Coordinates of C-alpha atoms and ligand atoms in Angstrom, one line a residue:
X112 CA 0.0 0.0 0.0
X113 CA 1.2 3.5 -0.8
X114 CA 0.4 5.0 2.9
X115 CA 3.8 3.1 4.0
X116 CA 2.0 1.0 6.6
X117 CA 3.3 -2.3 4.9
X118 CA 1.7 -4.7 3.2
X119 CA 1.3 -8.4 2.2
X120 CA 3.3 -10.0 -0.2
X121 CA 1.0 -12.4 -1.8
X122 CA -2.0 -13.7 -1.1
X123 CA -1.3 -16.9 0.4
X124 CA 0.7 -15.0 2.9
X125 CA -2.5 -13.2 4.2
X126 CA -4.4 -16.7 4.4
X127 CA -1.3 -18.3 6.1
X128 CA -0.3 -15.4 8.8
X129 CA -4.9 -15.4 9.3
X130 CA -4.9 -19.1 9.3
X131 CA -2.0 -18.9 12.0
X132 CA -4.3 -16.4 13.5
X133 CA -6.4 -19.0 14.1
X134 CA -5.0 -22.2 14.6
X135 CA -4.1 -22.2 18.2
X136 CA -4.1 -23.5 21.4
X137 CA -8.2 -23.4 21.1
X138 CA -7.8 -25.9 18.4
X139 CA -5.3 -28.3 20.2
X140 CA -7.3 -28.8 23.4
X141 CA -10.5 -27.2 22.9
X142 CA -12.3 -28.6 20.2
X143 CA -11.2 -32.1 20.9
X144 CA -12.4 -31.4 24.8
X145 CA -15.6 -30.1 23.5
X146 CA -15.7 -33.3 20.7
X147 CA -15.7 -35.7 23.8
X148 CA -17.3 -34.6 26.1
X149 CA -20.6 -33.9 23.9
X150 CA -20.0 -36.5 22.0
X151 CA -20.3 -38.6 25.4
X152 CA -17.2 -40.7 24.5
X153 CA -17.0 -42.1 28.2
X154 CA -20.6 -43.5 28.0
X155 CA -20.6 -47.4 27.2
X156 CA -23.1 -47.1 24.5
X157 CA -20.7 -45.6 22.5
X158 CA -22.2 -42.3 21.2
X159 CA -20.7 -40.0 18.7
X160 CA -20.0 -36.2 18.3
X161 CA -21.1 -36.2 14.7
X162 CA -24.1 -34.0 16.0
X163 CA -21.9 -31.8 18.1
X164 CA -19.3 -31.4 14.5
X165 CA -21.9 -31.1 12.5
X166 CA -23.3 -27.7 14.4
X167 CA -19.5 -26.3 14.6
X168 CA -19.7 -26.4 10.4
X169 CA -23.1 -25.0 10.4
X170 CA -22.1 -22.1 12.7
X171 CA -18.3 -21.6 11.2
X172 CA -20.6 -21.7 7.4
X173 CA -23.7 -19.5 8.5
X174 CA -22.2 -17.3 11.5
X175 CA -18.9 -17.1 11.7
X176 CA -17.8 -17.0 8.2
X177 CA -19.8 -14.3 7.1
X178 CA -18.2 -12.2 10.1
X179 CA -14.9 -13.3 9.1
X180 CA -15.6 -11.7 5.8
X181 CA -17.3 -8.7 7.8
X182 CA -14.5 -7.7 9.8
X183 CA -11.6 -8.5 6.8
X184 CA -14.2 -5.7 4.8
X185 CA -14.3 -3.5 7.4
X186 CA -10.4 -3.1 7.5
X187 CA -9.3 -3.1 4.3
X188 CA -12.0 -0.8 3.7
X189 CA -11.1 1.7 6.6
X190 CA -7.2 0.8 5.7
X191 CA -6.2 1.0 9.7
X192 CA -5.9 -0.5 13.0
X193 CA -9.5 -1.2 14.3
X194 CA -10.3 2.1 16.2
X195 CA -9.1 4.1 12.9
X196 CA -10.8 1.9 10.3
X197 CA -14.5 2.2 12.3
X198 CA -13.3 6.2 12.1
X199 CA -12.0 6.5 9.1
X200 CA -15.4 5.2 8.0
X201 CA -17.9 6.7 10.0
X202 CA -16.0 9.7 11.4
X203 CA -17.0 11.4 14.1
X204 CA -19.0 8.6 15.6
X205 CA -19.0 6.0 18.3
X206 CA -18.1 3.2 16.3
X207 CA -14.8 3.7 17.2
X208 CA -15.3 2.4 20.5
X209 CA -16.2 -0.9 19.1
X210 CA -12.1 -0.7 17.5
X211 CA -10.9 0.5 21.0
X212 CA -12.5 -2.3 22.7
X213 CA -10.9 -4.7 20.0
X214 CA -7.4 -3.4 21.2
X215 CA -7.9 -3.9 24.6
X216 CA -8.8 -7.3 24.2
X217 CA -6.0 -8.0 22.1
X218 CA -3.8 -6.3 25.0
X219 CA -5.7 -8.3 27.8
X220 CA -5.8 -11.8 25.6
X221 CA -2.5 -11.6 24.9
X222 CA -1.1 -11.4 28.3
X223 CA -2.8 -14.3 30.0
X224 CA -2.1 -16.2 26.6
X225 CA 1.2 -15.9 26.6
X226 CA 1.7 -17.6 29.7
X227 CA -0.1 -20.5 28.6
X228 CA 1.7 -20.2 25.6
X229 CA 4.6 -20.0 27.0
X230 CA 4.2 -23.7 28.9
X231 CA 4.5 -24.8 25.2
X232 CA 8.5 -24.0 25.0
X233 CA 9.4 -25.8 28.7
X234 CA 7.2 -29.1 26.8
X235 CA 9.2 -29.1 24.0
X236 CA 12.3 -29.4 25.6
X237 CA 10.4 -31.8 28.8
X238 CA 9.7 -34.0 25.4
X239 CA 12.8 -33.7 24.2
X240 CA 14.7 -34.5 27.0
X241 CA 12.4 -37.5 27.3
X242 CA 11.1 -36.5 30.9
X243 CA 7.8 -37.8 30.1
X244 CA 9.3 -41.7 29.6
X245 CA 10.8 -41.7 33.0
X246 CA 6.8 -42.5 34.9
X247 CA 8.7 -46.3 36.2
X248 CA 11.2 -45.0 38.2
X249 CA 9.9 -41.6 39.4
X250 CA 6.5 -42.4 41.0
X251 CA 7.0 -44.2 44.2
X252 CA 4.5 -46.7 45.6
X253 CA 3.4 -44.3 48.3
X254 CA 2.1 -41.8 45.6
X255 CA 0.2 -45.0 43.5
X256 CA -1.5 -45.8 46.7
X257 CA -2.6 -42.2 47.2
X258 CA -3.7 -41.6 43.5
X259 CA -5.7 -45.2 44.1
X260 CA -7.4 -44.1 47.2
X261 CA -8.1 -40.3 45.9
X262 CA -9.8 -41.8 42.5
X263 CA -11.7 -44.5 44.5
X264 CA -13.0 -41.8 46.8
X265 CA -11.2 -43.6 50.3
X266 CA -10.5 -41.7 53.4
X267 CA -8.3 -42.2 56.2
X268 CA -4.8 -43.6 56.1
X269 CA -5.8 -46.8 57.4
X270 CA -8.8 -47.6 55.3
X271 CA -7.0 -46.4 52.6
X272 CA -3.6 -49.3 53.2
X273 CA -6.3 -52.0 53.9
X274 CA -8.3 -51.1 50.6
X275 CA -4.8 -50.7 48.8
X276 CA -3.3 -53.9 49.5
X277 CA -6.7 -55.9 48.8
X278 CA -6.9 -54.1 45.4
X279 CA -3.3 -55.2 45.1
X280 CA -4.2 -59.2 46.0
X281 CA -7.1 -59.2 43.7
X282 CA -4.7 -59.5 40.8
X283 CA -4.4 -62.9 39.2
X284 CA -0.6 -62.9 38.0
X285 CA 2.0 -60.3 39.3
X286 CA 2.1 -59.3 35.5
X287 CA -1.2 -58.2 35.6
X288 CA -0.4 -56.2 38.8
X289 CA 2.5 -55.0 37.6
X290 CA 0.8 -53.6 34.1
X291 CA -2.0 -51.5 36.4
X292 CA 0.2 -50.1 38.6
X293 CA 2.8 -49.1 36.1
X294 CA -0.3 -47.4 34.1
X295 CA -1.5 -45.4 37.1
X296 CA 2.0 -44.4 37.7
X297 CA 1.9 -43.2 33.8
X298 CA -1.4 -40.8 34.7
X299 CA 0.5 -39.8 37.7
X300 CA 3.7 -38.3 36.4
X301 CA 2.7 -36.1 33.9
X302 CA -0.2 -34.4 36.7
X303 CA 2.7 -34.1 38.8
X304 CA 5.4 -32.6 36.3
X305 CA 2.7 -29.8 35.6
X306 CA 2.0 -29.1 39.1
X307 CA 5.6 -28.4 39.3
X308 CA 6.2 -26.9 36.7
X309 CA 3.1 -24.2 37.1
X310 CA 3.7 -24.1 41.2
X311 CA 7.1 -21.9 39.8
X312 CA 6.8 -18.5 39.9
X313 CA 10.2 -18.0 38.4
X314 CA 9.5 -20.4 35.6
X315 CA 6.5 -19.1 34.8
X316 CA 7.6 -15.6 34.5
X317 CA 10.5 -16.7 32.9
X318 CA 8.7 -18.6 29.8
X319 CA 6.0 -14.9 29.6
X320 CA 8.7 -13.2 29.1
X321 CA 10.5 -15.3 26.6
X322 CA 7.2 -16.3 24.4
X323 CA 5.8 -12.0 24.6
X324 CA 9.6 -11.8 23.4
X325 CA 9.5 -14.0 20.6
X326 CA 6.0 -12.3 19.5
X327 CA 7.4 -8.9 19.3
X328 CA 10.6 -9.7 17.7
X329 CA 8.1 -11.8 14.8
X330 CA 6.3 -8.3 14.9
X331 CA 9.2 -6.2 15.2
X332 CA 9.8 -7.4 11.8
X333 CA 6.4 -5.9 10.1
X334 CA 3.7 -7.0 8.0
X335 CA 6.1 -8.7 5.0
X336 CA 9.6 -8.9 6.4
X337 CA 8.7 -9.9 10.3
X338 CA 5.0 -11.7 10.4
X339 CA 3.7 -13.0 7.0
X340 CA 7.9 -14.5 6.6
X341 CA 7.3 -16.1 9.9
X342 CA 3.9 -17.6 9.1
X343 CA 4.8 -18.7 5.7
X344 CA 7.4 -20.9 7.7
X345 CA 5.8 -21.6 10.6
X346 CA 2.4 -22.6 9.3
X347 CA 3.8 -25.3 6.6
X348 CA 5.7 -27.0 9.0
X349 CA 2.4 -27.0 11.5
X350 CA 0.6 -28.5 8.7
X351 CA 3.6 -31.1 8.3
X352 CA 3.6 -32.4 11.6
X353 CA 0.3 -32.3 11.9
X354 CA 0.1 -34.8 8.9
X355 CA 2.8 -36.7 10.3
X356 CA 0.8 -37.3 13.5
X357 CA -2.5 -38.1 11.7
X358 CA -0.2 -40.6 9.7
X359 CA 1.2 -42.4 12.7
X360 CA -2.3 -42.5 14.5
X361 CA -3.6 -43.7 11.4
X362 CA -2.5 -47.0 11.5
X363 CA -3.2 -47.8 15.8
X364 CA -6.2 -50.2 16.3
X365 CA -8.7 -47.3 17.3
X366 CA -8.3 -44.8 14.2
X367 CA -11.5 -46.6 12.2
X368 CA -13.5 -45.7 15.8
X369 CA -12.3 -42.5 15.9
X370 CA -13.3 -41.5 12.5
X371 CA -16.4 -42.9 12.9
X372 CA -17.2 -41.3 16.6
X373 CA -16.4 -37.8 15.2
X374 CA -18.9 -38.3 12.4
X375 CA -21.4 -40.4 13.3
X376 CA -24.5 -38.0 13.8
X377 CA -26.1 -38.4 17.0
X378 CA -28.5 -36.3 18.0
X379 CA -29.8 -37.8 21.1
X380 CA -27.1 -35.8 22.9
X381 CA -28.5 -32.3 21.1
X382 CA -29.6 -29.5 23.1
X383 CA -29.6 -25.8 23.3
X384 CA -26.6 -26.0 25.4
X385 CA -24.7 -27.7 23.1
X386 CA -25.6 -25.4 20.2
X387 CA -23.9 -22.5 22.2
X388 CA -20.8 -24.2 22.8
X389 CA -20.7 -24.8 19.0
X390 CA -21.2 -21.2 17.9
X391 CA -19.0 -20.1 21.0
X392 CA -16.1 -22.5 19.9
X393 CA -16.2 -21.7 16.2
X394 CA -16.4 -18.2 17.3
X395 CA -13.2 -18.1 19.6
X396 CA -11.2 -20.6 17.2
X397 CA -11.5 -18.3 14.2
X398 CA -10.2 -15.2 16.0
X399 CA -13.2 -13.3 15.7
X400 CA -15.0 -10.2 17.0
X401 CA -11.7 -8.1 18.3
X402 CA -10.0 -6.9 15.3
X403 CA -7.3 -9.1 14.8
X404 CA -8.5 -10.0 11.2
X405 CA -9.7 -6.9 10.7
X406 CA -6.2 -5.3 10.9
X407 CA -4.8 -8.1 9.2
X408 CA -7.4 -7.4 6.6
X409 CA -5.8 -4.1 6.4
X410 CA -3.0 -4.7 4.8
X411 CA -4.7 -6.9 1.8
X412 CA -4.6 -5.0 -1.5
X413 CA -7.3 -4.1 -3.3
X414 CA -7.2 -6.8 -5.8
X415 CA -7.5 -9.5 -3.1
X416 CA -10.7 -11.5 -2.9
X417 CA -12.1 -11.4 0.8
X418 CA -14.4 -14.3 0.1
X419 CA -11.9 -17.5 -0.9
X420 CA -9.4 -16.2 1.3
X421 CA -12.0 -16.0 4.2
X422 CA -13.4 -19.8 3.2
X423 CA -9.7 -21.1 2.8
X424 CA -8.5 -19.7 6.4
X425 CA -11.7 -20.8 7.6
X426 CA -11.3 -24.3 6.4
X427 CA -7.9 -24.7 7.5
X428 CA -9.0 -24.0 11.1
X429 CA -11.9 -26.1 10.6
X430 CA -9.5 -29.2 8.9
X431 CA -6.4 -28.5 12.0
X432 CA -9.8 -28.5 15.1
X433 CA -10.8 -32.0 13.1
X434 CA -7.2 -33.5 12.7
X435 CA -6.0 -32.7 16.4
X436 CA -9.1 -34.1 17.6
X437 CA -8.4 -37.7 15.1
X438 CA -5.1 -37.4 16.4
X439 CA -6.4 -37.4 20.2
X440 CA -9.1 -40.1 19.5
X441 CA -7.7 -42.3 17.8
X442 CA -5.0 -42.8 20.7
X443 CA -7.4 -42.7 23.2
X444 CA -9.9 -45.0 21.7
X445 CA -6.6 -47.7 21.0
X446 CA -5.2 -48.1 24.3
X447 CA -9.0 -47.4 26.1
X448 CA -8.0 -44.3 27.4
X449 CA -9.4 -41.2 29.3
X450 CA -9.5 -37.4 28.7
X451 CA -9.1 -36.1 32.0
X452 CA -10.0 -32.8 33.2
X453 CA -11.3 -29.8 31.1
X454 CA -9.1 -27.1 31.8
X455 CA -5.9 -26.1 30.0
X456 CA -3.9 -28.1 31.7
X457 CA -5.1 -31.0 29.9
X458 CA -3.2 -30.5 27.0
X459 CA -0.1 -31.0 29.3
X460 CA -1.3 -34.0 31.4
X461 CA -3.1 -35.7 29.1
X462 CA -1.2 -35.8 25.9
X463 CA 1.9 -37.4 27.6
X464 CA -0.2 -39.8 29.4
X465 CA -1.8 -40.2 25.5
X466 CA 1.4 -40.8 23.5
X467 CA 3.4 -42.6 25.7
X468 CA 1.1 -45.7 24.6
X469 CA 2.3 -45.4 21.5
X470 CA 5.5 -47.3 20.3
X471 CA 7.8 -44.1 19.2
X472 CA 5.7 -41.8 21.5
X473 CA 8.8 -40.3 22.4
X474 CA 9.0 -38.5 19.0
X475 CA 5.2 -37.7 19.0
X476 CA 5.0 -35.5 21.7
X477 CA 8.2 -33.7 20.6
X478 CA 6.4 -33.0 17.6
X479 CA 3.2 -32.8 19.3
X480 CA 4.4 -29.5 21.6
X481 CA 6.6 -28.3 19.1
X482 CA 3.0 -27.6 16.8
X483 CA 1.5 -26.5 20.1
X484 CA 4.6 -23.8 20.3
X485 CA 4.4 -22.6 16.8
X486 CA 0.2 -22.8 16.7
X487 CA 0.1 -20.3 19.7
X488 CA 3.0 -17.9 18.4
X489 CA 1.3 -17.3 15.1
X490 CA -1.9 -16.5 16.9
X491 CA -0.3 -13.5 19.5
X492 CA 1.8 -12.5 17.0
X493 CA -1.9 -11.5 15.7
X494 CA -2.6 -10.2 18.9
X495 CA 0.1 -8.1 19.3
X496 CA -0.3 -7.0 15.9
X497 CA -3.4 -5.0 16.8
X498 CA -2.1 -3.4 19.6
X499 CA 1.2 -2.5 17.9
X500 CA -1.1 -1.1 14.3
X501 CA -3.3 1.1 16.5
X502 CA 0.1 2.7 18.5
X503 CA 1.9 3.3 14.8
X504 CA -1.9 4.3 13.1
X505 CA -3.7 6.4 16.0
X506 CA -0.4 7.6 18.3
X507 CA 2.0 8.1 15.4
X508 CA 4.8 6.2 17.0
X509 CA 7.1 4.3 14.9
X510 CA 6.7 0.1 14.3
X511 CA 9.8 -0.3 17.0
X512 CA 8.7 1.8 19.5
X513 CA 5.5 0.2 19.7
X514 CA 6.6 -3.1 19.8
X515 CA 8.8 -2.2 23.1
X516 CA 5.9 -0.4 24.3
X517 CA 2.9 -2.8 24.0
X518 CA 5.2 -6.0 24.7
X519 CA 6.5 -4.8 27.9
X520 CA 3.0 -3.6 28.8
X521 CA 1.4 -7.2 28.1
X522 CA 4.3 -8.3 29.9
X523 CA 3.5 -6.6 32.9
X524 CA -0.1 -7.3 33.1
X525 CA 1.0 -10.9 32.1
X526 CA 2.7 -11.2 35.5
X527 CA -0.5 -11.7 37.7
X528 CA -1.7 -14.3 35.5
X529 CA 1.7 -16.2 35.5
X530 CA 1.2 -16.1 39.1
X531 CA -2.5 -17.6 39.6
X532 CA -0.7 -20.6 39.0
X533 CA 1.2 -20.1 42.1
X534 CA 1.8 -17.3 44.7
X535 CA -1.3 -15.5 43.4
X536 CA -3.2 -19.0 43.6
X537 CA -5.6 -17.2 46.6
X538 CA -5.9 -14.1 45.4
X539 CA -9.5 -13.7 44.0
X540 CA -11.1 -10.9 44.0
X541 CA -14.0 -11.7 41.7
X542 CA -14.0 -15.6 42.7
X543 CA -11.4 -16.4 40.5
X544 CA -7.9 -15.9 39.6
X545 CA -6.5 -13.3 37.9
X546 CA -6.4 -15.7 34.8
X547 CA -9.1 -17.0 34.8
X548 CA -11.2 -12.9 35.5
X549 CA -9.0 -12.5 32.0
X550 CA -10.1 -14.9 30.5
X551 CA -13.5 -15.1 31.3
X552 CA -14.0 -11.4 31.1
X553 CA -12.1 -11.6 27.1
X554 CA -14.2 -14.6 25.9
X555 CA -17.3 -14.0 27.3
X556 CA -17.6 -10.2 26.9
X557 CA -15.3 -8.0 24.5
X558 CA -15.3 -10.9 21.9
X559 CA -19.2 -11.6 21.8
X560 CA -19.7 -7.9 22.3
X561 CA -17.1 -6.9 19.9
X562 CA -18.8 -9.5 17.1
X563 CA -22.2 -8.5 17.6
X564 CA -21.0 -4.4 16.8
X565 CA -19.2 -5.6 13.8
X566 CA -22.0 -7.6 12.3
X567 CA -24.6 -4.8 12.8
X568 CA -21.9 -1.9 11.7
X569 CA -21.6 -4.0 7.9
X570 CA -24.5 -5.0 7.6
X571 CA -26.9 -2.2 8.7
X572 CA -24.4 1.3 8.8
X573 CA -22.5 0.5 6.2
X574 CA -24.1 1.2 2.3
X575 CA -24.9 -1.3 -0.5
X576 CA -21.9 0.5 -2.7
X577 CA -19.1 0.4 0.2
X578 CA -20.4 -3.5 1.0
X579 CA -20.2 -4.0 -2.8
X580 CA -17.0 -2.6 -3.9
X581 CA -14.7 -4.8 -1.5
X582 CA -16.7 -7.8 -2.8
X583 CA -16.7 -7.7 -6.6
X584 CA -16.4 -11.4 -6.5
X585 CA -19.6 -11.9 -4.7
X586 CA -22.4 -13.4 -7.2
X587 CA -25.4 -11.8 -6.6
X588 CA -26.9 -15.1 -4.6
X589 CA -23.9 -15.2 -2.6
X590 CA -24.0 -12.0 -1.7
X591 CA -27.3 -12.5 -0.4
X592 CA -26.5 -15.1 1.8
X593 CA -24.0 -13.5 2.8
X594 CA -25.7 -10.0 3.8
X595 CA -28.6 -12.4 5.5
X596 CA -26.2 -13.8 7.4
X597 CA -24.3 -10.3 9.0
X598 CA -27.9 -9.0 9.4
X599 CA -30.0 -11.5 10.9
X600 CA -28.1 -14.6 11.5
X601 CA -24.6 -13.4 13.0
X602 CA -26.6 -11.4 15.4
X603 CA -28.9 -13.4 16.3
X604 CA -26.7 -15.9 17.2
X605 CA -24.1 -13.8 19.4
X606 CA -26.9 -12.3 21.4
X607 CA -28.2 -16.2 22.1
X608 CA -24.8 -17.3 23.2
X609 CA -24.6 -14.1 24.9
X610 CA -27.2 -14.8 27.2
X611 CA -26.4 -18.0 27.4
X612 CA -23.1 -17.4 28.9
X613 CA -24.7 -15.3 31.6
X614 CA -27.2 -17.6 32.6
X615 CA -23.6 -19.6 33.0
X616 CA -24.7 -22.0 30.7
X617 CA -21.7 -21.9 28.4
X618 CA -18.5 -20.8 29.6
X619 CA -15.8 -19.5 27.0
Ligands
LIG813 N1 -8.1 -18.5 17.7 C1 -7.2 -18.7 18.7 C2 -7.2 -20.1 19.1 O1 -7.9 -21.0 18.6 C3 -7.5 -17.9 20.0 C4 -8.0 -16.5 19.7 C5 -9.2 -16.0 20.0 C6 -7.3 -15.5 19.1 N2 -9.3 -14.7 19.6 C7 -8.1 -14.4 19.0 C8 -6.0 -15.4 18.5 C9 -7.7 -13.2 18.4 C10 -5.6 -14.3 17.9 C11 -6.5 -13.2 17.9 O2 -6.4 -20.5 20.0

């Protein structure tokens, strides 16, 4: 672009660095969370989350597609960071409060991201250095006997030896004894390694620092040289381990019954409920409704077609949620595994637990965290993006001084939410920890909020001509649908997940 705000290189760039936007830690440990549990893989009669799949395409097709393309229109349109582009084209109004809301929640996402992030790096190298393999010798028999007695719901020291050692008789050959116990000392050591590894106040500060680093040297570089360079690296080699894992997994006993328990329709399980989640999830996973697109958007030239680039990021996401979640399964189901927990953490406990079943599952996790690392840095270096567009558009400050600026703000506020692993464990003002307030508070409000403004601001402020002209490529009955959609639909939807998260009904 002439204006000297950078721009992308070609067009696969702005699909890879918005795909990368995208693909993140939501679609490593989310969607395959969300697949099982609604899918009611634990039940015996074997259900399936084709119903649950099935209603995250309809809403990523009919909701949050058409968004997609709203907010990428919106900012190549306005040409800015999100608070300039809503004034550039309705000056003088409000709307720009919808962009300054988008900026904050980059800011605020960001820093309790990163840390999470961060836990990426320290699993690489725990993978690498084969930590996760070493469950024989570590756990000691005290700590089996505990884990026994906590999952079988036995108090009291006493009860809990008696119990113990008549579990341990009932076997019918040491092997067999030997197998259980060397399995629950598998689940044990990754729980443990995490609990460790989060109860550290210097690690986790540490790894902030380095991952908010790593984003704002990728951003430091700008739009060509520094963030579509690093995506059109890091995303192919996503893609390549991700195919490598779908490979391996491919062959294990329980790949057929994964396939077929992600698509088998089964709409016993269907309920309001679980519509939310689905809209909420595609929602989240596609990086909508704070501007990241839209300033990504930004930088597309004018003979770039929103629509294909919008279906191809959106089907990439769509195809890495469906793969991770094979991946997952298809383990699980082999060995007759469980998921475990529902909180972030899961994607460090269980996964170890998960490939260590499999023969070379030394490798697999390597590979495993080292996707993880690079699906989480392309997604704040989108994050970051934002902040650092809307310093250099609105506050006139040069791409390196914004970059110091923002990182070592998000840093700071980072800090507390490093800590509500740990020393700040207690503190809770609002019932919960600093990182999870974030969290909550970025998910639940500015996100849902911030998609509903951007849906009505295209589809009902903006005019037929300004809608038109940034989508030549539109067919008339597309562009129908597509208008539908940002008018009724997209709306619709975000205020019926909106209330649905206040009622508490869906969280995040
Ligand atoms: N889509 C990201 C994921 O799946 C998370 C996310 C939500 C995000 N909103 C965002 C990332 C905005 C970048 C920008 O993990």
């Amino acid at each position: 672009m002439a204006n000297g705000r950078g721009a992308w290189k070609s067009k696969i760039g702005f699909v890879l660095a918005a795909a990368g936007s995208a693909v993140g830690l939501g679609n490593l440990w989310k969607f395959p969370y969300l697949t099982y549990r609604f899918g009611g893989a634990e039940s015996s009669e074997g259900k399936g989350a084709g119903g649950f799949v099935l209603i995250c395409l309809i809403s990523v097709v009919a909701v949050c597609l058409p968004l997609m393309v709203a907010e990428i229109l919106i900012g190549r349109r306005g040409g800015r960071n999100p608070v300039g582009s809503f004034r550039t084209l309705r000056p003088g109004t409000l709307w720009s409060a919808v962009g300054f809301l988008g900026v904050l929640g980059g800011a605020l996402i960001l820093s309790y991201y990163s840390v999470v992030a961060g836990w990426t790096i320290e699993y690489v190298w725990k993978a690498a250095l084969g930590q996760f393999s070493e469950y024989g010798e570590k756990v000691s028999d005290e700590e089996v006997r505990e884990k026994w007695c906590t999952d079988n719901k036995v108090k009291g020291q006493a009860e809990c030896d008696a119990l113990f050692s008549k579990f341990l008789d009932g076997f019918a050959t040491t092997e067999e004894r030997e197998r259980v116990l060397l399995e629950k000392r598998l689940e044990i050591y990754p729980q443990r390694l995490f609990a460790e590894f989060v109860g550290s106040p210097g690690k986790q500060i540490l790894y902030l620092a380095v991952f908010v680093l790593l984003t704002a040297l990728v951003v430091a570089g700008g739009i060509s040289g520094g963030i579509e360079r690093w995506n059109r690296i890091l995303m192919p080699l996503l893609l390549a381990m991700l195919f490598f894992l779908v490979v391996s997994v491919a062959s294990l006993p329980g790949a057929g019954k994964a396939v077929d328990f992600l698509f088998r329709p089964d709409f016993s399980l269907l309920s309001v409920e679980e519509v939310l989640w689905a809209i909420g999830q595609a929602f989240f996973s596609l990086s909508l409704g704070m501007g990241a697109l839209l300033t990504y958007g930004s930088y597309l030239p004018r003979e770039a077609r929103i629509l294909p680039a919008s279906a191809a990021i959106a089907g990439l996401d769509t195809l890495v949620a469906l793969a991770a979640a094979f991946v997952i399964f298809g383990t699980i189901f082999s060995f007759g595994l469980k998921m475990g927990g529902q909180g972030i953490g899961n994607l460090f406990t269980a996964i170890p637990v998960i490939f260590m079943h499999v023969t070379g599952g030394h490798v697999l996790t390597v590979i495993f965290y080292c996707l993880a690392a690079f699906a989480a840095l392309t997604s704040t270096v989108s994050l970051l993006e934002v902040v650092v567009a809307y310093l250099i558009d609105e506050r006139k400050v040069t791409r390196k001084k914004a970059v110091i600026l923002s990182a070592v703000a998000i840093f700071f506020v980072g800090v507390p939410c490093a800590l509500s692993f740990n020393v700040l464990q207690g503190f809770r003002p609002l019932g919960t920890t600093v990182f999870e307030t974030l969290d909550y508070f970025c998910s639940n409000l500015i996100l849902p909020v911030g998609g509903f403004f951007i849906a009505v601001f295209v589809g009902w402020v903006l005019t037929q001509e300004e809608r038109t002209a940034e989508l030549p490529e539109a067919g008339a009955t597309l562009y129908r649908f597509w208008l539908f959609s940002v008018r009724f639909v997209a709306p619709v939807a975000i205020v019926a997940l909106f209330v649905g998260l206040l009622l508490g009904k869906v969280s995040g």
